[in-house]
PDB file of C-alpha atoms and ligand atoms in Angstrom:
ATOM      1  CA  UNK A   1     -35.313 -23.427   8.577  1.00 47.00           C
ATOM      2  CA  UNK A   2     -32.118 -25.304   8.067  1.00 49.00           C
ATOM      3  CA  UNK A   3     -30.498 -23.698  11.133  1.00 53.00           C
ATOM      4  CA  UNK A   4     -33.033 -25.442  13.363  1.00 64.00           C
ATOM      5  CA  UNK A   5     -31.761 -28.807  12.291  1.00 65.00           C
ATOM      6  CA  UNK A   6     -29.646 -30.787  14.653  1.00 65.00           C
ATOM      7  CA  UNK A   7     -28.601 -34.360  14.931  1.00 73.00           C
ATOM      8  CA  UNK A   8     -28.406 -36.212  18.202  1.00 73.00           C
ATOM      9  CA  UNK A   9     -26.793 -39.589  18.532  1.00 74.00           C
ATOM     10  CA  UNK A  10     -27.339 -41.558  21.728  1.00 75.00           C
ATOM     11  CA  UNK A  11     -26.366 -44.999  22.802  1.00 74.00           C
ATOM     12  CA  UNK A  12     -26.790 -46.265  26.326  1.00 74.00           C
ATOM     13  CA  UNK A  13     -28.505 -48.459  28.807  1.00 70.00           C
ATOM     14  CA  UNK A  14     -29.468 -48.608  32.455  1.00 71.00           C
ATOM     15  CA  UNK A  15     -27.615 -51.475  34.022  1.00 67.00           C
ATOM     16  CA  UNK A  16     -25.731 -52.464  37.116  1.00 61.00           C
ATOM     17  CA  UNK A  17     -23.348 -49.512  36.802  1.00 59.00           C
ATOM     18  CA  UNK A  18     -26.259 -47.051  36.678  1.00 62.00           C
ATOM     19  CA  UNK A  19     -27.234 -45.058  33.610  1.00 63.00           C
ATOM     20  CA  UNK A  20     -24.366 -45.383  31.161  1.00 62.00           C
ATOM     21  CA  UNK A  21     -24.550 -43.527  27.894  1.00 65.00           C
ATOM     22  CA  UNK A  22     -22.621 -41.919  25.114  1.00 67.00           C
ATOM     23  CA  UNK A  23     -24.143 -38.968  23.330  1.00 68.00           C
ATOM     24  CA  UNK A  24     -23.159 -36.733  20.383  1.00 67.00           C
ATOM     25  CA  UNK A  25     -25.076 -33.677  19.326  1.00 69.00           C
ATOM     26  CA  UNK A  26     -24.436 -31.645  16.162  1.00 68.00           C
ATOM     27  CA  UNK A  27     -25.828 -28.232  17.079  1.00 66.00           C
ATOM     28  CA  UNK A  28     -27.318 -25.637  14.706  1.00 68.00           C
ATOM     29  CA  UNK A  29     -24.371 -23.357  15.543  1.00 68.00           C
ATOM     30  CA  UNK A  30     -22.023 -25.926  14.077  1.00 68.00           C
ATOM     31  CA  UNK A  31     -20.699 -27.061  17.444  1.00 66.00           C
ATOM     32  CA  UNK A  32     -20.459 -30.658  18.474  1.00 67.00           C
ATOM     33  CA  UNK A  33     -21.529 -31.627  21.948  1.00 63.00           C
ATOM     34  CA  UNK A  34     -20.274 -34.872  23.412  1.00 60.00           C
ATOM     35  CA  UNK A  35     -21.278 -36.523  26.652  1.00 63.00           C
ATOM     36  CA  UNK A  36     -20.082 -39.715  28.179  1.00 57.00           C
ATOM     37  CA  UNK A  37     -21.540 -40.958  31.419  1.00 58.00           C
ATOM     38  CA  UNK A  38     -20.312 -44.171  32.849  1.00 53.00           C
ATOM     39  CA  UNK A  39     -20.004 -44.909  36.549  1.00 53.00           C
ATOM     40  CA  UNK A  40     -18.019 -47.983  35.710  1.00 48.00           C
ATOM     41  CA  UNK A  41     -15.385 -45.915  33.935  1.00 45.00           C
ATOM     42  CA  UNK A  42     -15.318 -43.389  36.785  1.00 47.00           C
ATOM     43  CA  UNK A  43     -14.509 -46.174  39.185  1.00 46.00           C
ATOM     44  CA  UNK A  44     -11.578 -47.260  37.079  1.00 44.00           C
ATOM     45  CA  UNK A  45     -10.396 -43.671  36.794  1.00 52.00           C
ATOM     46  CA  UNK A  46     -10.189 -43.273  40.588  1.00 63.00           C
ATOM     47  CA  UNK A  47      -6.587 -44.050  41.312  1.00 77.00           C
ATOM     48  CA  UNK A  48      -5.504 -46.218  44.176  1.00 88.00           C
ATOM     49  CA  UNK A  49      -3.097 -44.423  46.451  1.00 94.00           C
ATOM     50  CA  UNK A  50      -1.257 -45.516  49.543  1.00 97.00           C
ATOM     51  CA  UNK A  51      -0.615 -43.343  52.571  1.00 97.00           C
ATOM     52  CA  UNK A  52       1.667 -44.191  55.453  1.00 98.00           C
ATOM     53  CA  UNK A  53       0.863 -43.030  58.960  1.00 98.00           C
ATOM     54  CA  UNK A  54       4.055 -42.057  60.727  1.00 98.00           C
ATOM     55  CA  UNK A  55       4.153 -41.710  64.483  1.00 98.00           C
ATOM     56  CA  UNK A  56       6.766 -40.111  66.717  1.00 98.00           C
ATOM     57  CA  UNK A  57       6.896 -40.365  70.499  1.00 98.00           C
ATOM     58  CA  UNK A  58       9.310 -40.402  73.392  1.00 98.00           C
ATOM     59  CA  UNK A  59       9.377 -43.791  75.086  1.00 98.00           C
ATOM     60  CA  UNK A  60      10.449 -44.354  78.684  1.00 98.00           C
ATOM     61  CA  UNK A  61      11.336 -47.975  79.540  1.00 97.00           C
ATOM     62  CA  UNK A  62       8.746 -49.083  76.989  1.00 97.00           C
ATOM     63  CA  UNK A  63       8.863 -51.006  73.728  1.00 97.00           C
ATOM     64  CA  UNK A  64       6.547 -52.676  71.193  1.00 98.00           C
ATOM     65  CA  UNK A  65       3.852 -50.037  71.391  1.00 98.00           C
ATOM     66  CA  UNK A  66       1.141 -51.163  68.989  1.00 98.00           C
ATOM     67  CA  UNK A  67      -2.607 -51.332  68.352  1.00 98.00           C
ATOM     68  CA  UNK A  68      -4.306 -54.192  70.183  1.00 97.00           C
ATOM     69  CA  UNK A  69      -6.411 -56.572  68.130  1.00 95.00           C
ATOM     70  CA  UNK A  70      -8.739 -56.564  65.154  1.00 95.00           C
ATOM     71  CA  UNK A  71     -11.147 -54.130  66.767  1.00 96.00           C
ATOM     72  CA  UNK A  72      -8.570 -51.362  67.230  1.00 98.00           C
ATOM     73  CA  UNK A  73     -10.031 -48.138  65.862  1.00 97.00           C
ATOM     74  CA  UNK A  74      -7.952 -45.826  63.699  1.00 98.00           C
ATOM     75  CA  UNK A  75      -9.583 -42.401  64.076  1.00 98.00           C
ATOM     76  CA  UNK A  76      -9.086 -40.314  60.950  1.00 98.00           C
ATOM     77  CA  UNK A  77     -10.267 -37.171  59.244  1.00 97.00           C
ATOM     78  CA  UNK A  78     -10.684 -37.732  55.523  1.00 96.00           C
ATOM     79  CA  UNK A  79     -10.704 -35.565  52.444  1.00 95.00           C
ATOM     80  CA  UNK A  80     -12.297 -36.304  49.063  1.00 95.00           C
ATOM     81  CA  UNK A  81      -9.504 -36.348  46.480  1.00 92.00           C
ATOM     82  CA  UNK A  82     -11.977 -35.409  43.743  1.00 90.00           C
ATOM     83  CA  UNK A  83     -13.668 -32.257  45.087  1.00 93.00           C
ATOM     84  CA  UNK A  84     -11.294 -31.586  48.042  1.00 91.00           C
ATOM     85  CA  UNK A  85     -14.189 -31.609  50.537  1.00 90.00           C
ATOM     86  CA  UNK A  86     -12.774 -32.390  53.988  1.00 91.00           C
ATOM     87  CA  UNK A  87     -14.860 -33.742  56.819  1.00 88.00           C
ATOM     88  CA  UNK A  88     -14.647 -32.137  60.281  1.00 90.00           C
ATOM     89  CA  UNK A  89     -15.776 -35.339  61.904  1.00 93.00           C
ATOM     90  CA  UNK A  90     -13.525 -38.069  63.237  1.00 96.00           C
ATOM     91  CA  UNK A  91     -14.303 -41.375  61.587  1.00 96.00           C
ATOM     92  CA  UNK A  92     -12.815 -44.687  62.530  1.00 97.00           C
ATOM     93  CA  UNK A  93     -11.806 -47.732  60.573  1.00 97.00           C
ATOM     94  CA  UNK A  94     -10.818 -51.120  61.971  1.00 97.00           C
ATOM     95  CA  UNK A  95      -9.673 -54.483  60.665  1.00 97.00           C
ATOM     96  CA  UNK A  96     -12.971 -55.947  61.805  1.00 96.00           C
ATOM     97  CA  UNK A  97     -15.008 -53.895  59.361  1.00 93.00           C
ATOM     98  CA  UNK A  98     -14.975 -55.005  55.740  1.00 92.00           C
ATOM     99  CA  UNK A  99     -17.229 -53.725  52.983  1.00 91.00           C
ATOM    100  CA  UNK A 100     -17.281 -55.267  49.494  1.00 88.00           C
ATOM    101  CA  UNK A 101     -16.344 -52.892  46.671  1.00 84.00           C
ATOM    102  CA  UNK A 102     -18.485 -52.488  43.563  1.00 77.00           C
ATOM    103  CA  UNK A 103     -17.913 -55.264  41.081  1.00 72.00           C
ATOM    104  CA  UNK A 104     -17.032 -57.688  43.872  1.00 67.00           C
ATOM    105  CA  UNK A 105     -13.323 -57.637  43.086  1.00 70.00           C
ATOM    106  CA  UNK A 106     -12.142 -56.685  46.556  1.00 84.00           C
ATOM    107  CA  UNK A 107     -13.173 -55.081  49.809  1.00 90.00           C
ATOM    108  CA  UNK A 108     -12.286 -52.070  51.944  1.00 95.00           C
ATOM    109  CA  UNK A 109     -12.486 -51.073  55.590  1.00 96.00           C
ATOM    110  CA  UNK A 110     -14.899 -48.290  54.707  1.00 95.00           C
ATOM    111  CA  UNK A 111     -16.807 -47.135  51.641  1.00 94.00           C
ATOM    112  CA  UNK A 112     -18.503 -43.760  51.659  1.00 92.00           C
ATOM    113  CA  UNK A 113     -20.198 -41.440  49.249  1.00 92.00           C
ATOM    114  CA  UNK A 114     -18.839 -37.887  49.233  1.00 93.00           C
ATOM    115  CA  UNK A 115     -21.572 -35.499  50.422  1.00 90.00           C
ATOM    116  CA  UNK A 116     -20.495 -32.859  47.938  1.00 92.00           C
ATOM    117  CA  UNK A 117     -19.589 -34.629  44.683  1.00 93.00           C
ATOM    118  CA  UNK A 118     -21.367 -37.964  45.320  1.00 91.00           C
ATOM    119  CA  UNK A 119     -18.304 -39.927  44.345  1.00 91.00           C
ATOM    120  CA  UNK A 120     -18.017 -43.301  46.049  1.00 91.00           C
ATOM    121  CA  UNK A 121     -14.686 -43.447  47.839  1.00 94.00           C
ATOM    122  CA  UNK A 122     -13.008 -46.083  49.956  1.00 95.00           C
ATOM    123  CA  UNK A 123     -10.173 -46.649  52.384  1.00 96.00           C
ATOM    124  CA  UNK A 124      -8.575 -49.899  53.471  1.00 96.00           C
ATOM    125  CA  UNK A 125      -6.145 -50.820  56.252  1.00 97.00           C
ATOM    126  CA  UNK A 126      -3.294 -52.911  54.892  1.00 96.00           C
ATOM    127  CA  UNK A 127      -3.050 -55.447  57.698  1.00 95.00           C
ATOM    128  CA  UNK A 128       0.501 -56.632  56.966  1.00 97.00           C
ATOM    129  CA  UNK A 129       1.931 -53.115  57.197  1.00 98.00           C
ATOM    130  CA  UNK A 130       1.041 -52.622  60.881  1.00 98.00           C
ATOM    131  CA  UNK A 131       4.311 -52.221  62.794  1.00 98.00           C
ATOM    132  CA  UNK A 132       5.099 -51.737  66.482  1.00 98.00           C
ATOM    133  CA  UNK A 133       6.846 -48.613  67.725  1.00 98.00           C
ATOM    134  CA  UNK A 134       9.961 -49.785  69.567  1.00 98.00           C
ATOM    135  CA  UNK A 135      12.577 -48.388  71.963  1.00 97.00           C
ATOM    136  CA  UNK A 136      14.980 -47.665  69.102  1.00 97.00           C
ATOM    137  CA  UNK A 137      12.284 -45.664  67.268  1.00 98.00           C
ATOM    138  CA  UNK A 138      11.921 -43.217  70.171  1.00 97.00           C
ATOM    139  CA  UNK A 139      11.884 -39.562  69.073  1.00 97.00           C
ATOM    140  CA  UNK A 140      11.865 -40.518  65.403  1.00 98.00           C
ATOM    141  CA  UNK A 141       9.046 -40.818  62.884  1.00 98.00           C
ATOM    142  CA  UNK A 142       8.202 -44.404  62.018  1.00 98.00           C
ATOM    143  CA  UNK A 143       5.552 -45.680  59.615  1.00 98.00           C
ATOM    144  CA  UNK A 144       3.194 -47.835  61.664  1.00 98.00           C
ATOM    145  CA  UNK A 145       0.478 -48.586  59.081  1.00 98.00           C
ATOM    146  CA  UNK A 146      -0.390 -48.120  55.394  1.00 98.00           C
ATOM    147  CA  UNK A 147      -3.838 -47.137  54.204  1.00 98.00           C
ATOM    148  CA  UNK A 148      -4.919 -47.905  50.641  1.00 96.00           C
ATOM    149  CA  UNK A 149      -7.257 -45.204  49.411  1.00 96.00           C
ATOM    150  CA  UNK A 150      -9.527 -44.797  46.405  1.00 93.00           C
ATOM    151  CA  UNK A 151     -10.650 -41.192  46.047  1.00 93.00           C
ATOM    152  CA  UNK A 152      -9.830 -40.359  49.670  1.00 93.00           C
ATOM    153  CA  UNK A 153      -6.920 -38.845  51.530  1.00 95.00           C
ATOM    154  CA  UNK A 154      -6.332 -39.070  55.261  1.00 97.00           C
ATOM    155  CA  UNK A 155      -5.612 -35.576  56.592  1.00 96.00           C
ATOM    156  CA  UNK A 156      -5.552 -36.087  60.359  1.00 97.00           C
ATOM    157  CA  UNK A 157      -5.167 -38.886  62.889  1.00 98.00           C
ATOM    158  CA  UNK A 158      -6.177 -39.061  66.540  1.00 97.00           C
ATOM    159  CA  UNK A 159      -4.744 -41.791  68.751  1.00 97.00           C
ATOM    160  CA  UNK A 160      -7.247 -42.890  71.376  1.00 97.00           C
ATOM    161  CA  UNK A 161      -7.468 -46.052  73.488  1.00 96.00           C
ATOM    162  CA  UNK A 162      -6.592 -49.611  72.585  1.00 97.00           C
ATOM    163  CA  UNK A 163      -2.800 -49.599  72.456  1.00 98.00           C
ATOM    164  CA  UNK A 164      -0.604 -52.178  74.153  1.00 98.00           C
ATOM    165  CA  UNK A 165       3.119 -52.165  74.968  1.00 98.00           C
ATOM    166  CA  UNK A 166       5.795 -54.052  76.862  1.00 98.00           C
ATOM    167  CA  UNK A 167       8.335 -53.014  79.424  1.00 97.00           C
ATOM    168  CA  UNK A 168      11.608 -52.624  77.501  1.00 96.00           C
ATOM    169  CA  UNK A 169      13.657 -54.657  79.984  1.00 94.00           C
ATOM    170  CA  UNK A 170      10.985 -56.342  82.077  1.00 97.00           C
ATOM    171  CA  UNK A 171       8.634 -57.566  79.364  1.00 97.00           C
ATOM    172  CA  UNK A 172       5.747 -56.489  81.584  1.00 97.00           C
ATOM    173  CA  UNK A 173       2.622 -56.220  79.488  1.00 98.00           C
ATOM    174  CA  UNK A 174       0.702 -52.974  79.538  1.00 98.00           C
ATOM    175  CA  UNK A 175      -2.743 -52.871  77.984  1.00 96.00           C
ATOM    176  CA  UNK A 176      -5.518 -50.359  77.469  1.00 94.00           C
ATOM    177  CA  UNK A 177      -3.051 -47.570  76.832  1.00 97.00           C
ATOM    178  CA  UNK A 178      -4.893 -44.399  75.881  1.00 98.00           C
ATOM    179  CA  UNK A 179      -2.896 -41.794  73.939  1.00 98.00           C
ATOM    180  CA  UNK A 180      -5.633 -39.234  73.418  1.00 97.00           C
ATOM    181  CA  UNK A 181      -3.803 -36.800  75.752  1.00 96.00           C
ATOM    182  CA  UNK A 182      -0.557 -37.515  73.815  1.00 95.00           C
ATOM    183  CA  UNK A 183       1.043 -38.714  77.068  1.00 97.00           C
ATOM    184  CA  UNK A 184       0.648 -41.894  79.095  1.00 98.00           C
ATOM    185  CA  UNK A 185       2.486 -42.995  82.198  1.00 97.00           C
ATOM    186  CA  UNK A 186       2.504 -46.091  84.440  1.00 97.00           C
ATOM    187  CA  UNK A 187       4.668 -47.805  87.017  1.00 97.00           C
ATOM    188  CA  UNK A 188       6.494 -51.056  86.242  1.00 97.00           C
ATOM    189  CA  UNK A 189       6.599 -53.024  89.534  1.00 96.00           C
ATOM    190  CA  UNK A 190       9.106 -55.516  88.158  1.00 96.00           C
ATOM    191  CA  UNK A 191      11.862 -52.937  87.651  1.00 96.00           C
ATOM    192  CA  UNK A 192      10.416 -50.358  90.075  1.00 96.00           C
ATOM    193  CA  UNK A 193      10.608 -47.616  87.502  1.00 96.00           C
ATOM    194  CA  UNK A 194       8.087 -45.431  85.823  1.00 97.00           C
ATOM    195  CA  UNK A 195       7.258 -46.161  82.197  1.00 97.00           C
ATOM    196  CA  UNK A 196       5.634 -43.873  79.691  1.00 98.00           C
ATOM    197  CA  UNK A 197       4.841 -42.668  76.219  1.00 98.00           C
ATOM    198  CA  UNK A 198       5.171 -38.925  75.758  1.00 98.00           C
ATOM    199  CA  UNK A 199       4.604 -36.213  73.170  1.00 97.00           C
ATOM    200  CA  UNK A 200       2.883 -38.367  70.563  1.00 98.00           C
ATOM    201  CA  UNK A 201       2.818 -36.680  67.164  1.00 98.00           C
ATOM    202  CA  UNK A 202       2.120 -37.950  63.669  1.00 98.00           C
ATOM    203  CA  UNK A 203       2.274 -37.186  59.958  1.00 98.00           C
ATOM    204  CA  UNK A 204       1.103 -38.789  56.733  1.00 98.00           C
ATOM    205  CA  UNK A 205       3.394 -39.678  53.853  1.00 97.00           C
ATOM    206  CA  UNK A 206       2.446 -40.761  50.356  1.00 95.00           C
ATOM    207  CA  UNK A 207       3.831 -44.193  49.574  1.00 93.00           C
TER     208      UNK A 207
HETATM  209 ZN1   ZN B 301     -16.109 -35.160  46.756  1.00 85.16          ZN
END
C-alpha cells in the first residue's frame, strides 16, 4: 500500500565528536521528521558565562585578606545550566588543577559530566581576577574572583582554610586563616590589639 511508503535520509559518521548524524524521514502520515545529533555543535552552543564571587566581612585591624597560593581550594556548589540539576555536595576547584577541554583549544579547572543530562560542563578560575579584601572594603561586597563557566552555575560558596592577611597598621602576616565559622580572631603582638574577620557573607553576580 502506498501509505506504507516512507523515505529516510541519513548522513553521518562516528568520529572524534561521537556519533554525529543528520536524518530526515518523510512519514506515511505526511509528516517530516528531522534529527540532528552532533556533540561538536552542542559544545559550541553551550555559552560561556562569567560569575563574580562577592564577599562581605567586617575587618578589625586587618587588611589584604586573600587566598594563599595555587593550591587554595574554592569550595562551591554547582548547578547544571542545561537541566537545572543542582548538586548537594561541596566541590572544590583550585589553580593547581587544570583539565584540557575537548578539541584542545583551552583548559578549565574542572570538567564534569552532569549526572542527569550527561552534558559535559566546565568551570575555570580566572587567575588575574583574584583580588584581596582590604580595610576599605570592610562591610561592603567586593568581587574577589571571577569564574568562567560553560554549562554550569555556581550557586553556593563555603570559605574554609587557606586564607592569609596582614595587620592593617603593623603589616604582621597572618596565615592559615580559616573562615568556615564565618569569624576568625587573633592577637597582633606588634600593636597589642586583637585582629579579626567577622560575619563573612557572600553572593554571586553575573558578569
Ligand atoms: Zn544537566
